mmCIF file of C-alpha atoms in Angstrom:
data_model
loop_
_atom_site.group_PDB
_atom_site.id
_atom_site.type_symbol
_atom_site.label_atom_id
_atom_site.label_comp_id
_atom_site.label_asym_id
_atom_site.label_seq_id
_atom_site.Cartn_x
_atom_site.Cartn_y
_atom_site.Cartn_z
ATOM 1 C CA UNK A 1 -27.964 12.931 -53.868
ATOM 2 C CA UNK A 2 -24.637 13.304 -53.747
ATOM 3 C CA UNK A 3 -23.543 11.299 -50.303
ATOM 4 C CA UNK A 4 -19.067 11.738 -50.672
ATOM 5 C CA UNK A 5 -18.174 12.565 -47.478
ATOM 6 C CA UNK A 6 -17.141 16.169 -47.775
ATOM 7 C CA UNK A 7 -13.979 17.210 -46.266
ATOM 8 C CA UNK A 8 -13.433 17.026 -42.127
ATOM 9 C CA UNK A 9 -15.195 20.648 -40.449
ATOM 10 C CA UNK A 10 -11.958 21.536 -38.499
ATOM 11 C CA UNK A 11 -11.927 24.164 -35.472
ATOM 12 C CA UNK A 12 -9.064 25.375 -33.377
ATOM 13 C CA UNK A 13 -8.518 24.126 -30.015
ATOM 14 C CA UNK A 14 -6.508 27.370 -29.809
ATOM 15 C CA UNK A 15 -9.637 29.413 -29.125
ATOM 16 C CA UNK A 16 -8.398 32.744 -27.513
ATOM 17 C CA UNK A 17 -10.407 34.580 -24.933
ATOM 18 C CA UNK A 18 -11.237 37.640 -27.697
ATOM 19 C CA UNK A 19 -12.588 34.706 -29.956
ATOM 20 C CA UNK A 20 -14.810 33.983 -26.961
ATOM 21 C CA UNK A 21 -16.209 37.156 -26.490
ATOM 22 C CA UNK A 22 -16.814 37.718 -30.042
ATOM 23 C CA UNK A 23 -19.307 34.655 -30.153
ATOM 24 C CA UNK A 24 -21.130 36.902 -27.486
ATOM 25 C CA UNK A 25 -22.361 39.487 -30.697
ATOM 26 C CA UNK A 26 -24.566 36.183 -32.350
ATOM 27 C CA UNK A 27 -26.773 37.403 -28.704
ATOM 28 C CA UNK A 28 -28.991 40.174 -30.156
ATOM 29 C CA UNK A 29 -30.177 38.296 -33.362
ATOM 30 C CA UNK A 30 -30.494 35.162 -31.100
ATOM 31 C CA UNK A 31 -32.831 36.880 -29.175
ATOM 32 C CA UNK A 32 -34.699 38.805 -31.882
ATOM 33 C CA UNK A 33 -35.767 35.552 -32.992
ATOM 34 C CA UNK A 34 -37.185 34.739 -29.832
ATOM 35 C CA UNK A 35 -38.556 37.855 -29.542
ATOM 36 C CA UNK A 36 -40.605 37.306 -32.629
ATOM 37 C CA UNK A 37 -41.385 33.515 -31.712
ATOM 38 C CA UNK A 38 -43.955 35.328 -28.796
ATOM 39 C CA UNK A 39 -43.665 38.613 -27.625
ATOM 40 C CA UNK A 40 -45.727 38.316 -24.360
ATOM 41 C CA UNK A 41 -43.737 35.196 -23.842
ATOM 42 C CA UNK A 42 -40.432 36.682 -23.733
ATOM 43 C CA UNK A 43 -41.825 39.819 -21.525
ATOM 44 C CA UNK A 44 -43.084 37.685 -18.961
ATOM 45 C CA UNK A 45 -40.139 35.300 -18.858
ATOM 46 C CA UNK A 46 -37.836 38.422 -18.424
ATOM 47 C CA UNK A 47 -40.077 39.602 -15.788
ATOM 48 C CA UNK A 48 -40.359 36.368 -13.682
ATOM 49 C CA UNK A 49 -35.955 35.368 -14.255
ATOM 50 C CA UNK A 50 -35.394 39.553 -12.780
ATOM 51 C CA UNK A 51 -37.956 38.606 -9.973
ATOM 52 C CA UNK A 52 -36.351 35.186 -9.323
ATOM 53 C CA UNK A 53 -32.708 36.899 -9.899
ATOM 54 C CA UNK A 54 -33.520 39.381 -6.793
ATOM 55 C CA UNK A 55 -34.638 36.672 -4.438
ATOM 56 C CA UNK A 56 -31.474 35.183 -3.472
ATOM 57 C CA UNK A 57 -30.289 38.818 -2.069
ATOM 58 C CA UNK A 58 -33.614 39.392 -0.542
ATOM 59 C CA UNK A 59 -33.146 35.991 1.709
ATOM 60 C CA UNK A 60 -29.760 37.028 2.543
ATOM 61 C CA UNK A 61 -30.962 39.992 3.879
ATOM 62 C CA UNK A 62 -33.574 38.636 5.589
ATOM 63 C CA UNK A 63 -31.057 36.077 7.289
ATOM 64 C CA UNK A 64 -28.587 38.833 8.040
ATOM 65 C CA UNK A 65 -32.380 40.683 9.912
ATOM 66 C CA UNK A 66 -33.135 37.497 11.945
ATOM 67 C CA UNK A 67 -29.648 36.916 12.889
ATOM 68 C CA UNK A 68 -29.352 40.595 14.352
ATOM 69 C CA UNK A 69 -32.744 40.327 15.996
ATOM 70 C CA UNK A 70 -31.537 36.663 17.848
ATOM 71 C CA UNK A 71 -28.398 38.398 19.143
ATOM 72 C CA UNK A 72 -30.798 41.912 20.156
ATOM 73 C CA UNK A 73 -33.067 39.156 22.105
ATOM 74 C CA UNK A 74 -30.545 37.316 23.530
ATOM 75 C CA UNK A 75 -28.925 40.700 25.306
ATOM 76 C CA UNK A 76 -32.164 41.912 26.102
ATOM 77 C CA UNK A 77 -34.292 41.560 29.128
ATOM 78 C CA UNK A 78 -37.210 41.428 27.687
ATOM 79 C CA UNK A 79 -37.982 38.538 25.194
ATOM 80 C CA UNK A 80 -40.220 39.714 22.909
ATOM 81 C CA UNK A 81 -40.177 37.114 20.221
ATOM 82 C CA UNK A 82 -43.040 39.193 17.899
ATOM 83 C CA UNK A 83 -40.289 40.548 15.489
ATOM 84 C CA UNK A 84 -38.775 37.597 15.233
ATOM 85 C CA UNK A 85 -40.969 35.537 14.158
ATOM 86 C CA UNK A 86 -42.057 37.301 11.661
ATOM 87 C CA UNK A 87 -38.938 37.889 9.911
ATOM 88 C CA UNK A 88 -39.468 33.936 10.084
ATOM 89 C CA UNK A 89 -42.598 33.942 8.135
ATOM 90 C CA UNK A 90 -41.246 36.901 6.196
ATOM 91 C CA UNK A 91 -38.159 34.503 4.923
ATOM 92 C CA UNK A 92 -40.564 31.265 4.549
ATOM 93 C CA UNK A 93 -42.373 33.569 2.265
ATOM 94 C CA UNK A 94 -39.481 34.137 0.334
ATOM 95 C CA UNK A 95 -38.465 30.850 -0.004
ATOM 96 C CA UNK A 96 -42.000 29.730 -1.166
ATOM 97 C CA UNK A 97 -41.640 32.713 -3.751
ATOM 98 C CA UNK A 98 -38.593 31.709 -4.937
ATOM 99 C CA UNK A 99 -39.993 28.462 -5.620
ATOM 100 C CA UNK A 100 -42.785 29.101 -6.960
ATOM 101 C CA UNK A 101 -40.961 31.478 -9.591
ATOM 102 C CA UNK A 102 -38.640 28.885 -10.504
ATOM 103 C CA UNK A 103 -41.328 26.354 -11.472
ATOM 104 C CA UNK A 104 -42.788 29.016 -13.600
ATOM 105 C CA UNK A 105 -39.860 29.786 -15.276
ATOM 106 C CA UNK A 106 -39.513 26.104 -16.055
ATOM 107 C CA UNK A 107 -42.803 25.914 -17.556
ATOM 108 C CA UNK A 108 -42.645 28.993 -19.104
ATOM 109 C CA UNK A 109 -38.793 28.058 -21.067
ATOM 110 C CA UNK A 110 -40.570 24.754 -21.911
ATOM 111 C CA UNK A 111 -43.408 26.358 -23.699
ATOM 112 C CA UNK A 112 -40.859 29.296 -25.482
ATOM 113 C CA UNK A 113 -38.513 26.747 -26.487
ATOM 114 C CA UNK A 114 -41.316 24.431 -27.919
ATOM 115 C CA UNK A 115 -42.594 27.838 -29.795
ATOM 116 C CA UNK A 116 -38.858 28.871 -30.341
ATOM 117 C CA UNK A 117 -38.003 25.200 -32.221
ATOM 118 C CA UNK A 118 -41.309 25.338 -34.485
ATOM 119 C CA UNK A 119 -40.438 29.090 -35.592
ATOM 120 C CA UNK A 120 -37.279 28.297 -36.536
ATOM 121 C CA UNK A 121 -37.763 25.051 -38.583
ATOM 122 C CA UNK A 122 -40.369 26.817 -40.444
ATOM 123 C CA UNK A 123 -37.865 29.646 -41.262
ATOM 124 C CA UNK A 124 -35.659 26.650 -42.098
ATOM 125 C CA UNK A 125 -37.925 25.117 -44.359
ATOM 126 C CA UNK A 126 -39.159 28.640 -45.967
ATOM 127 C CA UNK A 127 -34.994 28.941 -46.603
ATOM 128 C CA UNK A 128 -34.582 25.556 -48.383
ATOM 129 C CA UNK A 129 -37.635 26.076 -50.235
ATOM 130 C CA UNK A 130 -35.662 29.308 -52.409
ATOM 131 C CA UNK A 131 -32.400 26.810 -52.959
ATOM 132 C CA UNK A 132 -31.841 24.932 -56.239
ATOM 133 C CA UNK A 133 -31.361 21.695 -56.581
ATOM 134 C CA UNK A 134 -27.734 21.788 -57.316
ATOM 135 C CA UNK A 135 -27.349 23.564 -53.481
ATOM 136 C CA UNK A 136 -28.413 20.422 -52.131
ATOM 137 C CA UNK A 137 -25.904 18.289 -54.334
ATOM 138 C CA UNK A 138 -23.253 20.052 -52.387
ATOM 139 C CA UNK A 139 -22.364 17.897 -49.769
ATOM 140 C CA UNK A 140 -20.543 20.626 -47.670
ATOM 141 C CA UNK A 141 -23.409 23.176 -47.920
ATOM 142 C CA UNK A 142 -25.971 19.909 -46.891
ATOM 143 C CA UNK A 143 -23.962 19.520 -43.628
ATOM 144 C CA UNK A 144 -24.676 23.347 -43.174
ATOM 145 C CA UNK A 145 -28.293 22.502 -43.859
ATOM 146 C CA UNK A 146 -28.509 19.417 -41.388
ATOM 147 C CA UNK A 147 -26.315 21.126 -38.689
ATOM 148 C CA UNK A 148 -29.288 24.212 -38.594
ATOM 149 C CA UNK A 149 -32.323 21.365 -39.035
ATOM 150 C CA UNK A 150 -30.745 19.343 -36.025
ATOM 151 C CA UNK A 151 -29.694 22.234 -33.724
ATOM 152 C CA UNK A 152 -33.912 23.351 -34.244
ATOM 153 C CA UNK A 153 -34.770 20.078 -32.107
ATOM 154 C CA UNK A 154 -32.299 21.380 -29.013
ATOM 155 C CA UNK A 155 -33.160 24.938 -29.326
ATOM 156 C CA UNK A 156 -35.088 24.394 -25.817
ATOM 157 C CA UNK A 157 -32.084 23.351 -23.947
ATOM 158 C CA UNK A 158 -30.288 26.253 -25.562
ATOM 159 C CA UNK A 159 -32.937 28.798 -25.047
ATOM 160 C CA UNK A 160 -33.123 28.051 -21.438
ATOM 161 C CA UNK A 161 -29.183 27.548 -20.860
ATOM 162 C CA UNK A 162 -28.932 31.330 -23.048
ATOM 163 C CA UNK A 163 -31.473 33.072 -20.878
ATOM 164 C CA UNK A 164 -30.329 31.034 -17.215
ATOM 165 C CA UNK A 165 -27.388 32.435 -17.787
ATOM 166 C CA UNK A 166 -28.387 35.929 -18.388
ATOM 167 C CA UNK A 167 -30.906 35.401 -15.180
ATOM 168 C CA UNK A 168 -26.992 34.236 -13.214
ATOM 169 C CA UNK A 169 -26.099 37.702 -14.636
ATOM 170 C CA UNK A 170 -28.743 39.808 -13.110
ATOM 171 C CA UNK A 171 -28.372 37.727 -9.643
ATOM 172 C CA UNK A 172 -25.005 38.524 -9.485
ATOM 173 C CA UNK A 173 -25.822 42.154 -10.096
ATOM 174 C CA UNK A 174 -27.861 42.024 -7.328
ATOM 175 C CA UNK A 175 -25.329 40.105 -4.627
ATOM 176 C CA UNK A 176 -22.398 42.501 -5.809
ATOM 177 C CA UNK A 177 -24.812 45.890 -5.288
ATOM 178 C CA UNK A 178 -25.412 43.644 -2.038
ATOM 179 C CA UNK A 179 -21.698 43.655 -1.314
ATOM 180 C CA UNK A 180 -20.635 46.606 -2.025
ATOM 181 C CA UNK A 181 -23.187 47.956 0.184
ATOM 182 C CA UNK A 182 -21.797 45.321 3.017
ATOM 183 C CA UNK A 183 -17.938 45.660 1.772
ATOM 184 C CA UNK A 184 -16.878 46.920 -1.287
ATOM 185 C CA UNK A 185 -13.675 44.589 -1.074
ATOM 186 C CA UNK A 186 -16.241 41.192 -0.868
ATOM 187 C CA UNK A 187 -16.613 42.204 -4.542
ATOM 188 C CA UNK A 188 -12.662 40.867 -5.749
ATOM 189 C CA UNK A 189 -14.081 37.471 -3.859
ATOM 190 C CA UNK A 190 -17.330 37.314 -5.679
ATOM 191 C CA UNK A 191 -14.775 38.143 -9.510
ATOM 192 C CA UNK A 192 -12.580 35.269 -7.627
ATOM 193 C CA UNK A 193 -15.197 32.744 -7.486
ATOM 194 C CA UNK A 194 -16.628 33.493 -10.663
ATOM 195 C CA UNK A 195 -14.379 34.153 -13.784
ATOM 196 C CA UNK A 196 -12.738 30.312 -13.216
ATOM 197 C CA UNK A 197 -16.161 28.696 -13.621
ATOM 198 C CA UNK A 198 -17.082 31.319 -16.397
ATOM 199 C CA UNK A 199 -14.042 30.376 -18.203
ATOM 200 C CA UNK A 200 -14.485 26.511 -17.801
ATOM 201 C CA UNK A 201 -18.077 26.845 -18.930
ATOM 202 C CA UNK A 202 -16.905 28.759 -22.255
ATOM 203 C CA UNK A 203 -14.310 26.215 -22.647
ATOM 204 C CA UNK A 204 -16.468 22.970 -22.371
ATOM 205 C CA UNK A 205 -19.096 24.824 -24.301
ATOM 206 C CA UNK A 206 -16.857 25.349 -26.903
ATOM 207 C CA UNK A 207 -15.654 21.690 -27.221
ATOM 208 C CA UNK A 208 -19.276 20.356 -27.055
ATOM 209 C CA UNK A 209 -19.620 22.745 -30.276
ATOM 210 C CA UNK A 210 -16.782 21.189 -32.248
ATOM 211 C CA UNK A 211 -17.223 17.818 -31.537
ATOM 212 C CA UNK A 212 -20.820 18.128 -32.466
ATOM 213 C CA UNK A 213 -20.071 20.094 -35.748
ATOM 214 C CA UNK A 214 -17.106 17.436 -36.316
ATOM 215 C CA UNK A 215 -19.686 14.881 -36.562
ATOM 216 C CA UNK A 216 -22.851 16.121 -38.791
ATOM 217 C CA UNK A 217 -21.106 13.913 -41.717
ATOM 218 C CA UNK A 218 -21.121 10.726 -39.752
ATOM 219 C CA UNK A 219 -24.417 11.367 -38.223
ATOM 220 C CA UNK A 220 -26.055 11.769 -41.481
ATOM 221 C CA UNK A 221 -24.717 8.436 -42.459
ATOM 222 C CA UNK A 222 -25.922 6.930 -39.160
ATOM 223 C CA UNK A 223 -29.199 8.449 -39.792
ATOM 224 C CA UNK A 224 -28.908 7.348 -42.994
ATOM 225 C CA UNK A 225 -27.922 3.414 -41.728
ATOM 226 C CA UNK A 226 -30.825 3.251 -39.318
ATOM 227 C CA UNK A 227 -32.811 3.777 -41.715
ATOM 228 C CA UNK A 228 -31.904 1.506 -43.668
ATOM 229 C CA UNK A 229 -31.815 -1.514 -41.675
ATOM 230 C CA UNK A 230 -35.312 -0.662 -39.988
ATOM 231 C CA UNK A 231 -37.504 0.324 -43.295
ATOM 232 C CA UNK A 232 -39.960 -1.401 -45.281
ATOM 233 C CA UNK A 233 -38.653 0.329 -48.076
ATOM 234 C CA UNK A 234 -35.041 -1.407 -47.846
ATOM 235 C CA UNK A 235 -36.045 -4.362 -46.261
ATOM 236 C CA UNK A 236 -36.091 -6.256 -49.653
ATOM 237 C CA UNK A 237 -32.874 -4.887 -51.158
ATOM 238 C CA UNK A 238 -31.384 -5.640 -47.716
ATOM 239 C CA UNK A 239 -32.244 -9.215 -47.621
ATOM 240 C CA UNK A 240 -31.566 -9.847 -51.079
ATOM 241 C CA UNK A 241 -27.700 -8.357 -51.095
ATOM 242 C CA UNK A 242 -27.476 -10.445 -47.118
ATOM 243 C CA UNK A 243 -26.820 -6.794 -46.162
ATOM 244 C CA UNK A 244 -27.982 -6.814 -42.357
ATOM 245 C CA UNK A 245 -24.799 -7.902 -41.065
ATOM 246 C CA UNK A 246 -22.477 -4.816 -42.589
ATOM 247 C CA UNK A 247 -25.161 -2.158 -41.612
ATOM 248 C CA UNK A 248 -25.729 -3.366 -38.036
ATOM 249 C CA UNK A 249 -21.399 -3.912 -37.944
ATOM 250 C CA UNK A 250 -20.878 -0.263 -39.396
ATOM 251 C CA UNK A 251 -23.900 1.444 -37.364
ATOM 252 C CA UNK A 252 -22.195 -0.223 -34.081
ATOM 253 C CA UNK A 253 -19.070 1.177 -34.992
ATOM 254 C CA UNK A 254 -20.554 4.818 -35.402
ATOM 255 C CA UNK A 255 -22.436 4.643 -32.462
ATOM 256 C CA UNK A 256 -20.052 3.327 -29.871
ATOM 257 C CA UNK A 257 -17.428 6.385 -31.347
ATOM 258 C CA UNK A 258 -20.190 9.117 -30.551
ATOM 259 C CA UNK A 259 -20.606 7.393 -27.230
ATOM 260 C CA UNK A 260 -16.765 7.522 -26.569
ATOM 261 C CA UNK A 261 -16.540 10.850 -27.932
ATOM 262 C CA UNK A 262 -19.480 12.351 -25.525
ATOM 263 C CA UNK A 263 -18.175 10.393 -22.855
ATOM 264 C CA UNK A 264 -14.983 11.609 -22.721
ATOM 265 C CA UNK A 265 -15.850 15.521 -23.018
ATOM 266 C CA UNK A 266 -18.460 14.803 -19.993
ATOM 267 C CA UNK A 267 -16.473 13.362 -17.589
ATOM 268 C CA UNK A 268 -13.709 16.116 -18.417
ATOM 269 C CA UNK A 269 -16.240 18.716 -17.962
ATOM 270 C CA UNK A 270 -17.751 16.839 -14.510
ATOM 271 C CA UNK A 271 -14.170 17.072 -13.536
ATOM 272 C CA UNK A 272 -13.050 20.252 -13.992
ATOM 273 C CA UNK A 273 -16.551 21.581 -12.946
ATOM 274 C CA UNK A 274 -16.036 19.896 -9.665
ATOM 275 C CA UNK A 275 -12.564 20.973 -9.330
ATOM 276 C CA UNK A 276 -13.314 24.563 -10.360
ATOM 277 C CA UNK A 277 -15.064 25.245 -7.193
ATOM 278 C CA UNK A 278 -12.495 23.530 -4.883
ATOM 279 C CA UNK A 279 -10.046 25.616 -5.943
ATOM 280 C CA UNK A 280 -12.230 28.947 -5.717
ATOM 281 C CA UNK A 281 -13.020 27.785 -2.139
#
C-alpha cells in the first residue's frame, strides 16, 4: 500500500456564521441512521429527553407555588401547613423524577450509541467491500476511509452530545413559554445568556474537527509505529535492522504533538467556557 503522505487536509479558521448553520442540514441523515440503528430505541429516548426537558420548568413552578404559599402562611392567622407540605413532597417528587430520567437517558444513549457504532461500521465495511483495489492505493481517499472507520468508535459521545443538545433545545422551549408567560421581556435575557455560549460551543467544536481531520495522516503512521514496535510479526525485522530506538524516538515525537495539540484547544475551550458565563452574568 501506498503509505506517501498525501497532501496537508486544510480548513479555514475563517468559518463564517452561515458556514455554521449550513453544517446543521448533515442533521436529518444523521438521524435517519439512527433511526434505522433501532426504532423503539430512538422513540423512547425522544420520549424520556422531552420528559426530562419539561422538568426543569415544572420545579420552577413548583418553587415559585411554595414560595407564594410561605409568604400566604406567614400573613395568615391560621397556620395551616397541609398545602405546604405537600408542594414539598410534590417538588421532592420532581426532583427524584428528574433523576431518575436522567439515569435512563444515560443508559439508554449508551446502549443506542453502542447499536449506533456497530451499524455504521458494518455500512462501512459493506462500502469498502464494492471499492477496487486501486481506491485504496490512493492515499488521500484512505484518509477519507480511516477518518469514517475512526469517527465509528466515538459515534457514542457524538450521538449523545447531538441529541443533549437537541434535549437543551426543547428545555429552553419550555423556560421561554415559561417566561413569556411570567414576562415576555425575561425572554431578550434568556437570547442574552445563550447565543455567547452557543457560539463558543460551535467555535470549539469546529476546531476540535480540524485538528482531528488535520491529523488522520499522522495517526495512521502512529498506528502504524505501534504496531510495529509491539508485534510478533516485526519483532524480528526490528531487531535485526537495531530499529527499536527510531520507532520508539519517532512514536514519542507524534505522540507528545497530539498531546500538545489537544492540550492547547482544551484549555482554550475551559477558558472561554468559563469566561462565557461571567460575562453573560
Amino acid at each position: 500500500m501506498n503509505t506517501s503522505r498525501p497532501p496537508k487536509n486544510t480548513i479555514s479558521n475563517n468559518i463564517t456564521l452561515k458556514e455554521r448553520f449550513d453544517a446543521l442540514r448533515n442533521l436529518p441523515a444523521f438521524f435517519k441512521l439512527v433511526w434505522q440503528t433501532s426504532r423503539w430505541m430512538t422513540v423512547v429516548n425522544a420520549i424520556l429527553r422531552i420528559a426530562r426537558s419539561a422538568t426543569p420548568l415544572g420545579l420552577l413552578y413548583v418553587g415559585k407555588l411554595i414560595i407564594d404559599q410561605v409568604v400566604t402562611i406567614s400573613h395568615s392567622q391560621v397556620k395551616d401547613m397541609t398545602y405546604l407540605w405537600q408542594l414539598v413532597g410534590l417538588e421532592f417528587a420532581l426532583a427524584l423524577l428528574t433523576d431518575a430520567l436522567s439515569r435512563a437517558i444515560t443508559l439508554m444513549d449508551s446502549l443506542l450509541g453502542d447499536l449506533f457504532s456497530n451499524h455504521t461500521s458494518v455500512k462501512i465495511m459493506q462500502h469498502a467491500a464494492t471499492l477496487d483495489l486501486d481506491q485504496f492505493e490512493d492515499s488521500v481517499f484512505y484518509d477519507k476511509l480511516e477518518r469514517a472507520r475512526q469517527q465509528t468508535v466515538g459515534r457514542t459521545i457524538l450521538l449523545s452530545q447531538v441529541m443533549s443538545q437537541v434535549q437543551d433545545l426543547i428545555t429552553m422551549g419550555f423556560l421561554a413559554f415559561g417566561l413569556m408567560t411570567f414576562n415576555p421581556w425575561l425572554i431578550v435575557l434568556l437570547l442574552i445568556a445563550i447565543i455567547p455560549a452557543f457560539l463558543g460551543e460551535s467555535y470549539f467544536n469546529d476546531r476540535s474537527y480540524a485538528l482531528t481531520r488535520g491529523q488522520t495522516p499522522e495517526r495512521r503512521e502512529l498506528d502504524y509505529i505501534r504496531y510495529l514496535g509491539a508485534s510478533d510479526e516485526t519483532a524480528k525485522e526490528v531487531k535485526i535492522f537495531d530499529l527499536s530506538g527510531f520507532i520508539i524516538t519517532r512514536f514519542k515525537q507524534l505522540s507528545s504533538k497530539f498531546y500538545d495539540d489537544n492540550k492547547r484547544l482544551t484549555i482554550k475551550r475551559s477558558l472561554w467556557g468559563t469566561f462565557l458565563p461571567c460575562w453573560v452574568v
